[in-house]
Coordinates of C-alpha atoms in Angstrom, one line a residue:
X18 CA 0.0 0.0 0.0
X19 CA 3.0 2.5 -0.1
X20 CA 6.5 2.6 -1.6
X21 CA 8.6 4.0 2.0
X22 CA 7.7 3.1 6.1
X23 CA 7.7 7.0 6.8
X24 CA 5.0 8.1 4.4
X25 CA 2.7 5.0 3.9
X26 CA 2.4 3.4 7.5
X27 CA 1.6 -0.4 7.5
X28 CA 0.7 -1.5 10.7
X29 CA -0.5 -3.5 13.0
X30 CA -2.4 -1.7 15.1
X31 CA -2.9 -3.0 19.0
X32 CA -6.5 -4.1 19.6
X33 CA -7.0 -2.8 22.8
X34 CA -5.8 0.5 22.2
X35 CA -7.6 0.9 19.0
X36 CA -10.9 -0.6 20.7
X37 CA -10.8 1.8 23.6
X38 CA -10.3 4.7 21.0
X39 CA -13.4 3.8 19.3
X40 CA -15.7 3.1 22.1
X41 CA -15.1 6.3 23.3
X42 CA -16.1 7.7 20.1
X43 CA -14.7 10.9 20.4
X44 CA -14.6 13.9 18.3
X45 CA -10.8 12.4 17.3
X46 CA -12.4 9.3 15.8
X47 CA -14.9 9.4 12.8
X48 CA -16.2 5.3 12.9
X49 CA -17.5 5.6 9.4
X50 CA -17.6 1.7 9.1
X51 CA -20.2 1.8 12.4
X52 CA -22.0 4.5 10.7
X53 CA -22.2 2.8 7.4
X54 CA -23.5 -0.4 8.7
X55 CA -26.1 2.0 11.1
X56 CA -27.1 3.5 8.1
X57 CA -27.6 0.3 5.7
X58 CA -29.6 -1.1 8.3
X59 CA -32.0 1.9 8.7
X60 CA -32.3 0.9 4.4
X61 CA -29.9 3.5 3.3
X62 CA -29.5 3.1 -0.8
X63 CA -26.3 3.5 -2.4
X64 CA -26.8 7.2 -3.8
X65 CA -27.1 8.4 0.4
X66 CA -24.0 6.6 0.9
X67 CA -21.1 8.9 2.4
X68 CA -18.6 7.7 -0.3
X69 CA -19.0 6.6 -4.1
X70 CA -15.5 4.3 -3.7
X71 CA -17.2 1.5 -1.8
X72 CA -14.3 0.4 0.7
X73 CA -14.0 4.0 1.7
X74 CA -17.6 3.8 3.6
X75 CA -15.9 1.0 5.8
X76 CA -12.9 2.9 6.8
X77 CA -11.7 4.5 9.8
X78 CA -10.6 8.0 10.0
X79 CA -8.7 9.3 13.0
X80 CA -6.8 12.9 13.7
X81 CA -3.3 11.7 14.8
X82 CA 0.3 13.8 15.0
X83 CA 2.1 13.5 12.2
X84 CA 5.1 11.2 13.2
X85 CA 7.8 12.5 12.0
X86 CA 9.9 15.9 11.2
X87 CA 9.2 15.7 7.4
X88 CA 5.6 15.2 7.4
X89 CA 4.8 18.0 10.3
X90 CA 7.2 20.4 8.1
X91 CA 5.3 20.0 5.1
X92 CA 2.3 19.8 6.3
X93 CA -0.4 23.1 6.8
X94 CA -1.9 21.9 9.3
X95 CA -0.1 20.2 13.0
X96 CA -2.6 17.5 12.6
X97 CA -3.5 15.5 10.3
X98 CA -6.5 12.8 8.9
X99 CA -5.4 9.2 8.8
X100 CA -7.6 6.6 7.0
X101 CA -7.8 3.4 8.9
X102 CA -8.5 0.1 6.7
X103 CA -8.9 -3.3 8.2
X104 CA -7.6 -6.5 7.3
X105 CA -11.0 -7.8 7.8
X106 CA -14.0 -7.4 5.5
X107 CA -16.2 -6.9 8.9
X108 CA -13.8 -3.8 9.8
X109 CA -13.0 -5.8 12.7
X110 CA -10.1 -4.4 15.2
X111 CA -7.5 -7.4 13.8
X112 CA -5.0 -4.7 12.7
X113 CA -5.0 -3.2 9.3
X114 CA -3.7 -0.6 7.2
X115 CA -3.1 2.9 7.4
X116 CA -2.1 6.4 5.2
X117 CA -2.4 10.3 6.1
X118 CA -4.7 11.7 4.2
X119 CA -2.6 14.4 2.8
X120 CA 0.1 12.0 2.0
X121 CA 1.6 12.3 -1.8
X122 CA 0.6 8.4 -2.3
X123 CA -2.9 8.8 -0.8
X124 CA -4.6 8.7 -4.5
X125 CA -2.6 5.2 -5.7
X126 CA -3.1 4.0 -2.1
X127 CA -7.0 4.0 -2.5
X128 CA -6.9 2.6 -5.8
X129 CA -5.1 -0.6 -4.6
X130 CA -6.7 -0.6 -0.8
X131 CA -10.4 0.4 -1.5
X132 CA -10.6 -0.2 -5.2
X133 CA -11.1 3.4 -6.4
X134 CA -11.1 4.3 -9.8
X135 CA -7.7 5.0 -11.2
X136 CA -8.8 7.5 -14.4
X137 CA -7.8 11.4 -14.1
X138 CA -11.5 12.0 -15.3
X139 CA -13.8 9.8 -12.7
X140 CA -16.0 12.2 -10.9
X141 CA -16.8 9.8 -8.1
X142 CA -13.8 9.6 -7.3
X143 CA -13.6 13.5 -7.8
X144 CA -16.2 13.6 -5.0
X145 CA -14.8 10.8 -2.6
X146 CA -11.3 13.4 -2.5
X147 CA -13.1 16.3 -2.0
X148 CA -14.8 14.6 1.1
X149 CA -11.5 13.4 2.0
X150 CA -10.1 16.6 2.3
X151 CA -13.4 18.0 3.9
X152 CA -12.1 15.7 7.0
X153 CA -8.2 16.8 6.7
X154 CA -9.2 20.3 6.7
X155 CA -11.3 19.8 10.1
X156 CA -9.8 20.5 13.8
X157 CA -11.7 17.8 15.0
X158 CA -14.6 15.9 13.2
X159 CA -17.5 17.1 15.0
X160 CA -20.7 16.2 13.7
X161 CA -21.9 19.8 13.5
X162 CA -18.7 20.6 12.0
X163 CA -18.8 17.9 9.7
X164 CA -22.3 18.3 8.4
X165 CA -22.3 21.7 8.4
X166 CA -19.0 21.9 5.6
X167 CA -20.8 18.9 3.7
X168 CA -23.8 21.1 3.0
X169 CA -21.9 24.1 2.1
X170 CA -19.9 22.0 -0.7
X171 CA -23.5 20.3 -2.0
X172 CA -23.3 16.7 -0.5
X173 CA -26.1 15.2 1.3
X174 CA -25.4 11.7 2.2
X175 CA -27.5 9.9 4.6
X176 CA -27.8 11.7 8.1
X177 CA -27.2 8.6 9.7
X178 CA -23.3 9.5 9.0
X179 CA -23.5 12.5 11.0
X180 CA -24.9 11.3 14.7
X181 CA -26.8 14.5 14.9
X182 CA -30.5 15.0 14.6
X183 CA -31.6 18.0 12.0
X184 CA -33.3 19.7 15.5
X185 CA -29.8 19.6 17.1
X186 CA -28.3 20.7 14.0
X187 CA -30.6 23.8 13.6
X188 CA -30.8 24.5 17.3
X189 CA -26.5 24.9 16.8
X190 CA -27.0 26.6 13.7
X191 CA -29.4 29.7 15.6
X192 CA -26.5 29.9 18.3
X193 CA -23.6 30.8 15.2
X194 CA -26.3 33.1 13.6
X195 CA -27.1 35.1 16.5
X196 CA -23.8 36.2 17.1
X197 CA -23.0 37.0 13.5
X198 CA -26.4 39.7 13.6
X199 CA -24.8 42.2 15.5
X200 CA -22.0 42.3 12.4
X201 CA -25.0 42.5 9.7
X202 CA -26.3 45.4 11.9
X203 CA -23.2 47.6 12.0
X204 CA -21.7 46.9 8.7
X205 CA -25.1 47.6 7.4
X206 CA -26.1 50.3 9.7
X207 CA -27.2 52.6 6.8
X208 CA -29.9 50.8 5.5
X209 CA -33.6 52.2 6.1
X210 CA -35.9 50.6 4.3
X211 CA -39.2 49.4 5.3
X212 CA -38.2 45.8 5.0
X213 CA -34.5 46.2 7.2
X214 CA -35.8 43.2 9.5
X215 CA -35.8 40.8 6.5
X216 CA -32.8 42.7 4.2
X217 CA -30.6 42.3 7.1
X218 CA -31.7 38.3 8.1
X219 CA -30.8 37.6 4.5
X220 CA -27.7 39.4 4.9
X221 CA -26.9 36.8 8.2
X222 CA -28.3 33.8 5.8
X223 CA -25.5 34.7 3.1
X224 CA -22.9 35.5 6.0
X225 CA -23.8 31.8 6.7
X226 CA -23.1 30.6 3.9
X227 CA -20.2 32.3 2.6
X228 CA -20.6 32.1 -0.7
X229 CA -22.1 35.7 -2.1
X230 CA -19.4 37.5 -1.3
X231 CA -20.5 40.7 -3.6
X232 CA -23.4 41.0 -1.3
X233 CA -21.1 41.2 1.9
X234 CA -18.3 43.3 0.6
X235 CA -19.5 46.7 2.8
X236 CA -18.8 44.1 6.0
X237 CA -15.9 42.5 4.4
X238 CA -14.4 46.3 3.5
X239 CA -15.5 47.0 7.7
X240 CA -13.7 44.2 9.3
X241 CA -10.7 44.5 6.6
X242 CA -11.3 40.7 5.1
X243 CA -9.5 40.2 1.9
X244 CA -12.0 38.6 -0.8
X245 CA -9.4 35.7 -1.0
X246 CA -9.8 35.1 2.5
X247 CA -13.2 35.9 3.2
X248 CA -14.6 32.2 3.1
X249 CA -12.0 30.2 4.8
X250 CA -12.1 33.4 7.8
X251 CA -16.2 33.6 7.8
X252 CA -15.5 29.7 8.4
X253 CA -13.5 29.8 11.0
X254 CA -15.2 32.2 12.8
X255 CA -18.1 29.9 12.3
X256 CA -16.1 27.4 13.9
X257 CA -14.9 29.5 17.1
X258 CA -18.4 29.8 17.7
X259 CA -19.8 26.5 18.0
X260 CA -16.6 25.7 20.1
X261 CA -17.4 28.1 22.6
X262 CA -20.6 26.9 22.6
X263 CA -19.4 23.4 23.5
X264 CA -16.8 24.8 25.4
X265 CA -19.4 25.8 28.0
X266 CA -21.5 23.0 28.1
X267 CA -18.8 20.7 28.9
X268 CA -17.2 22.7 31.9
X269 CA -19.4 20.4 34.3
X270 CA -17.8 16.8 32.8
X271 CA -13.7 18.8 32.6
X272 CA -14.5 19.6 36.3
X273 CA -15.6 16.1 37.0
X274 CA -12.4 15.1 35.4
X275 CA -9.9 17.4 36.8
X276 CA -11.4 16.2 40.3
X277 CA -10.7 12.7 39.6
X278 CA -7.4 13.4 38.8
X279 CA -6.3 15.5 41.9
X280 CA -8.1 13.0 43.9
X281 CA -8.4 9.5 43.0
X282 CA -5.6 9.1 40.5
X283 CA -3.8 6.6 42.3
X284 CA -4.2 2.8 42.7
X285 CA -5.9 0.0 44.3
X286 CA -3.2 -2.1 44.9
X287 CA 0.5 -1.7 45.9
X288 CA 3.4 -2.0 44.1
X289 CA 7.2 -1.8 44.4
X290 CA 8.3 1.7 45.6
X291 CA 10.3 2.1 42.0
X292 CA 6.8 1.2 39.5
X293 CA 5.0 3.7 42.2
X294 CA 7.4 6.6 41.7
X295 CA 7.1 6.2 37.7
X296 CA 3.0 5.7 37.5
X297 CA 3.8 8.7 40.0
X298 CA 5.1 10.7 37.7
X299 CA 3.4 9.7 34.5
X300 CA -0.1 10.9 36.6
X301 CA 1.6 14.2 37.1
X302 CA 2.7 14.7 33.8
X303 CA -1.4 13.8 33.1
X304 CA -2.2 16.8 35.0
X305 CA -0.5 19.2 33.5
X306 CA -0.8 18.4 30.1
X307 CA -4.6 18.7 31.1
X308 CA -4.5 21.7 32.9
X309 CA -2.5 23.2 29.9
X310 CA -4.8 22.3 27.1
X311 CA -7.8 23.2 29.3
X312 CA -5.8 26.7 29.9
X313 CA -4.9 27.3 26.6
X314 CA -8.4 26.7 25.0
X315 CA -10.2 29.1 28.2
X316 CA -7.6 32.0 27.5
X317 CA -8.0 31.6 23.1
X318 CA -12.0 31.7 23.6
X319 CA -11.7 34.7 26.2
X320 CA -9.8 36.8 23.2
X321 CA -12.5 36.3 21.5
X322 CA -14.9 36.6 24.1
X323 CA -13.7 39.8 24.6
X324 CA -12.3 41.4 21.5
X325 CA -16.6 40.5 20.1
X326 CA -17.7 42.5 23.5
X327 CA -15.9 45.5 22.8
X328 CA -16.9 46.0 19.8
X329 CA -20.5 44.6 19.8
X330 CA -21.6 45.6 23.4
X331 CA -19.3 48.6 24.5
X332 CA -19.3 49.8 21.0
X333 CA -15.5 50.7 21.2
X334 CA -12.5 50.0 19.1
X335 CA -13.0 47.7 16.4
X336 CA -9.1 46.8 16.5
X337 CA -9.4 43.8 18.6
X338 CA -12.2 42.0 16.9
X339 CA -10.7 42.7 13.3
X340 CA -7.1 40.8 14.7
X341 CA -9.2 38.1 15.8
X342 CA -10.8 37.5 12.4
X343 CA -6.8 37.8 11.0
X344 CA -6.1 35.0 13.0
X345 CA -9.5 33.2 12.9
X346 CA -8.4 29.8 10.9
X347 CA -5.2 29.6 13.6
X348 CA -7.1 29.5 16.4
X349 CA -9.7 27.5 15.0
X350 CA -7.3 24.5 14.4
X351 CA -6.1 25.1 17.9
X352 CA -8.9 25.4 19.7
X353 CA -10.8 22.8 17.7
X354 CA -7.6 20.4 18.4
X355 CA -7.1 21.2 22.1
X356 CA -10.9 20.1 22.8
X357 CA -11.2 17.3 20.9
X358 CA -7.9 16.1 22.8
X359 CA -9.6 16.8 26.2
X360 CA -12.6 15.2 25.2
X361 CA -10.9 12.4 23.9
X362 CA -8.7 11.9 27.4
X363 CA -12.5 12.1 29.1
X364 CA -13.8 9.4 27.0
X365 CA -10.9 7.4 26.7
X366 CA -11.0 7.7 30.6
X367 CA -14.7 6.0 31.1
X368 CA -13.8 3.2 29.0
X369 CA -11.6 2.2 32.4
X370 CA -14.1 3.4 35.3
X371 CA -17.4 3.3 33.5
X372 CA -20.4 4.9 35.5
X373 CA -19.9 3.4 38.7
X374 CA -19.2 5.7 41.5
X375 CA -15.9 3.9 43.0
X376 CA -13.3 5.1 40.7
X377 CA -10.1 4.1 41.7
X378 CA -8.5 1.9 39.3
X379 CA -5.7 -0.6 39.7
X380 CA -1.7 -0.4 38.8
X381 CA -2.1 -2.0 35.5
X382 CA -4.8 0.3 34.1
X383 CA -3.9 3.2 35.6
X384 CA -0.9 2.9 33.8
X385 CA -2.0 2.1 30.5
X386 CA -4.8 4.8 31.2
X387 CA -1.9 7.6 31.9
X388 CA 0.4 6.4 29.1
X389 CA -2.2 6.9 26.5
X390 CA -3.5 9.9 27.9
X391 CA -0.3 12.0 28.1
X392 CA 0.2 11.2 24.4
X393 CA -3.1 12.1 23.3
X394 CA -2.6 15.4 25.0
X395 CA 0.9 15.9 24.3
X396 CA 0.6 15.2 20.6
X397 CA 2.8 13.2 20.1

């Protein structure tokens, strides 16, 4: 499936790792091959399917560090998509194959692995790339995330693939749009018409979608958006949003975790005084890795926070909002890819202690638990 070990990676993968990663189904993991068979079992016909190249709908995509110094230096992005296939035609966890999405190979590597077509002019497989790099070009693959870019390029696969009712979706979708009407209102301040109400909800429809960017230029020209950059910013903006949104909601289950760690991070049993003072150190490094990612995504959220609150409540400089914007699509990525990596640690973290109310765990698990956890939050 590749030509060198760094770019192509051949692997097999360890069950129980893999296994935990996908029961906790976090935002790191997208289980298409779960979804898939979800979705033909609720009668879902070939045209609703996520992906034309068959094999692709029973894949496994997962946001991982790129391994090594070449790959991180050429890619955009510090973390990329990989696309998980495995050796068995159930997508069973019996190890299998795996390749970055963004690798140079990636196109003859899904011709020999999932049988997609090999001619220049094939617009399903066209498609099945452009979805591809839909999922690179994510943070994190949040449903809403997800869904929300598949609509704005015109695919509409079953929503089966996207674990997110269309009440959820919309009910995410009023929460972005609210904040972008105080924008509409000041870039568009001059407008008197009768019908302002409905000019300027159009106005936040379009701002939505990012696409007529002729009809947005007098807010472009205000917050000092190139036309080149206007989508990918408005995006990104988009996606700051519906992570603070998230953000907030999930202070309750980071508190919970943060508790447990300070608290009941230690085991059952005992254990020679050397094994202690390493799981004893491994736990700390835990800690602060969370504590960092939790700090880093509470202070990148506050900027925004309040560089929109200056601006769209105090009614002062404009200066702090219009850098935000500037930086929008950096500190969506970092955002986007600090959460998912404390969600991820959350989830990865009830696989081991489930619901039950005595937490403590013993050597062995603790230690696989902290081993895994400090490289899912350290990226590496």
């Amino acid at each position: 499936m590749g030509h060198t070990r760094k770019r192509v990676s051949i692997e097999r993968l360890a069950v129980e790792q893999l296994s935990r990663m996908l029961q906790a189904g976090s935002s790191r993991v997208f289980n298409c091959a779960a979804l898939h068979r979800n979705v033909l079992a609720e009668g879902g016909a070939p045209g609703q399917f996520l992906f034309k190249t068959r094999d692709l709908n029973n894949a496994i995509f997962m946001k991982e560090t790129y391994p090594d110094d070449d790959m991180r230096e050429s890619a955009t992005k510090p973390v990329g998509t990989k696309v998980f296939f495995s050796y068995s035609e159930k997508a069973d966890l019996d190890g299998g194959r795996s390749i970055f999405l963004n690798d140079r190979n990636l196109r003859t590597a899904l011709q020999f692995q999932a049988g997609m077509s090999d001619s220049p002019d094939s617009a399903e497989a066209e498609a099945d790339l452009k979805i591809l790099k839909i999922l690179d070009d994510l943070p994190s693959v949040d449903p809403f995330l997800f869904r929300e870019r598949m609509e704005a390029e015109g695919f509409d696969p079953h929503p089966g693939y996207f674990e997110m009712t269309a009440a959820e979706f919309g009910r995410v979708r009023d929460h972005v749009m609210k904040q972008f009407q105080p924008i509409v209102e000041t870039a568009f301040e001059g407008v008197t018409d009768a019908n302002r109400a409905s000019y300027l909800k159009t106005l936040v429809n379009k701002l939505w979608d990012a696409t007529d960017m002729e009809a947005l230029k007098p807010l472009l020209q205000a917050m000092q958006i190139q036309d080149s950059d206007a989508s990918d910013t408005l995006y990104a903006w988009k996606g700051v949003i519906y992570y603070e949104h998230i953000f907030a909601r999930r202070q309750e289950i980071w508190k919970d975790f943060a508790n447990w760690l300070n608290t009941e991070s230690r085991p059952l049993d005992s254990m020679p005084a050397a094994a202690q003072a390493t799981l004893n150190d491994q736990v700390g490094q835990w800690r602060k890795l969370y504590q960092k990612r939790w700090k880093a995504v509470h202070l990148m959220l506050a900027e925004y926070r309040n560089s929109y609150e200056t601006l769209f409540r105090d009614h002062k400089s404009p200066e702090p909002f219009i850098e935000f914007l500037h930086k929008s699509g950096k500190r969506f990525f970092q955002i986007g890819d600090s959460m998912s990596r404390i969600d991820h640690s959350i989830d990865l973290w009830r696989t081991y202690v489930g619901d039950s109310s005595m937490r403590y765990l013993r050597y062995e698990q603790l230690s696989s638990l902290s081993r895994v956890s400090v490289r899912i939050l350290s990226g590496s």
